[in-house]
Amino acid sequence: EPEVTQTPSHQVTQMGQEVILRCVPISNHLYFYWYRQILGQKVEFLVSFYNNEISEKSEIFDDQFSVERPDGSNFTLKIRSTKLEDSAMYFCASSQGDRGTDTQYFGPGTRLTVL
Amino acid sequence: AQSVTQLGSHVSVSEGALVLLRCNYSSSVPPYLFWYVQYPNQGLQLLLKYTTGATLVKGINGFEAEFKKSETSFHLTKPSAHMSDAAEYFCAVRGNSGYSTLTFGKGTMLLVSP
């Protein structure tokens, strides 16, 4: 069964450093998403991406964040200058469509630890 | 605006007992409702979803949930718990206004004892 994959599973970085989290969505999906979950808190939406453009973003997704689909298979989240509060589990998801009925399929997550 | 409240961060049951995980939502538009499960070191897997039609929705692994509009609830149940059901369960809501965002609850960890 097709699945969303994410690398690395765990990333440790120093405050102020740039990190890139990588995702490979399901191959025939057109919509891509990033969510994050700070320990003990809710899973929060960050951004959605379609046709090489951001279609929605939350207040969390400020100028230090960017997303990119550099080739036909990868979808990346870049954090330009990490802060301690960026420590969280980051989930990538993909779906065929963006209707309310379309299921979003999630990857296993990348745990980001900022020291 | 949408929100989801899951009552109980941890629920403990014995193997064979009824599982009941509670979810209440608020939404300014008719909602689509989802339950996801996360097993250790794995991604969020869809258990079931309510979009339209029958309010009792059946999902994988014997789980089901009932959409009750009057109570703004979408509680998840399973008649008989298995050890393999131990995982974290997330309720989520999505509006039908064309926005793709899923709004999640904080999750409930289900613990199953022999």
mmCIF file of C-alpha atoms in Angstrom, chain A residues 29-97:
data_model
loop_
_atom_site.group_PDB
_atom_site.id
_atom_site.type_symbol
_atom_site.label_atom_id
_atom_site.label_comp_id
_atom_site.label_asym_id
_atom_site.label_seq_id
_atom_site.Cartn_x
_atom_site.Cartn_y
_atom_site.Cartn_z
ATOM 1 C CA HIS A 29 -1.450 12.851 -4.880
ATOM 2 C CA LEU A 30 -1.625 16.519 -5.781
ATOM 3 C CA TYR A 31 -2.051 18.264 -2.415
ATOM 4 C CA PHE A 32 0.636 18.351 0.238
ATOM 5 C CA TYR A 33 0.613 19.514 3.840
ATOM 6 C CA TRP A 34 2.789 20.078 6.861
ATOM 7 C CA TYR A 35 1.502 19.821 10.411
ATOM 8 C CA ARG A 36 3.369 19.917 13.688
ATOM 9 C CA GLN A 37 2.782 18.712 17.224
ATOM 10 C CA ILE A 38 4.617 20.286 20.131
ATOM 11 C CA LEU A 39 4.956 17.775 22.951
ATOM 12 C CA GLY A 40 1.736 17.585 24.942
ATOM 13 C CA GLN A 41 -0.158 19.870 22.583
ATOM 14 C CA LYS A 42 -2.479 19.502 19.601
ATOM 15 C CA VAL A 43 -1.468 18.636 16.072
ATOM 16 C CA GLU A 44 -1.472 22.020 14.312
ATOM 17 C CA PHE A 45 -1.759 22.852 10.624
ATOM 18 C CA LEU A 46 1.175 24.736 9.138
ATOM 19 C CA VAL A 47 0.749 24.903 5.374
ATOM 20 C CA SER A 48 -0.848 23.324 2.331
ATOM 21 C CA PHE A 49 0.695 23.249 -1.146
ATOM 22 C CA TYR A 50 -0.742 22.637 -4.578
ATOM 23 C CA ASN A 51 0.515 23.189 -8.099
ATOM 24 C CA ASN A 52 3.822 24.546 -6.810
ATOM 25 C CA GLU A 53 2.173 27.197 -4.692
ATOM 26 C CA ILE A 54 1.124 27.618 -1.101
ATOM 27 C CA SER A 55 -2.672 27.369 -1.003
ATOM 28 C CA GLU A 56 -3.182 27.972 2.714
ATOM 29 C CA LYS A 57 -0.979 28.732 5.682
ATOM 30 C CA SER A 58 -1.524 29.239 9.377
ATOM 31 C CA GLU A 59 -0.287 32.024 11.618
ATOM 32 C CA ILE A 60 2.501 29.713 12.741
ATOM 33 C CA PHE A 61 3.933 29.606 9.217
ATOM 34 C CA ASP A 62 5.875 32.850 9.329
ATOM 35 C CA ASP A 63 8.823 34.070 7.266
ATOM 36 C CA GLN A 64 11.239 31.627 8.828
ATOM 37 C CA PHE A 65 9.368 28.738 7.215
ATOM 38 C CA SER A 66 9.306 27.809 3.546
ATOM 39 C CA VAL A 67 8.158 24.841 1.518
ATOM 40 C CA GLU A 68 9.307 23.517 -1.795
ATOM 41 C CA ARG A 69 8.718 20.688 -4.209
ATOM 42 C CA PRO A 70 12.210 20.541 -5.707
ATOM 43 C CA ASP A 71 11.486 17.602 -7.986
ATOM 44 C CA GLY A 72 8.630 15.290 -8.892
ATOM 45 C CA SER A 73 8.730 13.285 -5.702
ATOM 46 C CA ASN A 74 10.012 15.291 -2.723
ATOM 47 C CA PHE A 75 8.263 17.931 -0.629
ATOM 48 C CA THR A 76 10.388 19.839 1.853
ATOM 49 C CA LEU A 77 9.895 22.109 4.836
ATOM 50 C CA LYS A 78 12.743 24.505 5.598
ATOM 51 C CA ILE A 79 13.120 26.352 8.865
ATOM 52 C CA ARG A 80 15.586 29.158 8.231
ATOM 53 C CA SER A 81 16.780 29.951 11.748
ATOM 54 C CA THR A 82 15.510 27.502 14.317
ATOM 55 C CA LYS A 83 14.265 28.569 17.723
ATOM 56 C CA LEU A 84 13.843 26.497 20.857
ATOM 57 C CA GLU A 85 10.070 26.652 20.416
ATOM 58 C CA ASP A 86 10.351 24.967 17.011
ATOM 59 C CA SER A 87 11.061 21.690 18.808
ATOM 60 C CA ALA A 88 8.167 19.449 17.804
ATOM 61 C CA MET A 89 7.080 16.459 15.748
ATOM 62 C CA TYR A 90 6.534 17.531 12.150
ATOM 63 C CA PHE A 91 4.093 15.529 10.037
ATOM 64 C CA CYS A 92 3.829 15.592 6.275
ATOM 65 C CA ALA A 93 0.556 14.585 4.617
ATOM 66 C CA SER A 94 -0.802 14.274 1.099
ATOM 67 C CA SER A 95 -4.193 13.871 -0.563
ATOM 68 C CA GLN A 96 -5.604 13.425 -4.036
ATOM 69 C CA GLY A 97 -7.958 16.382 -3.735
#
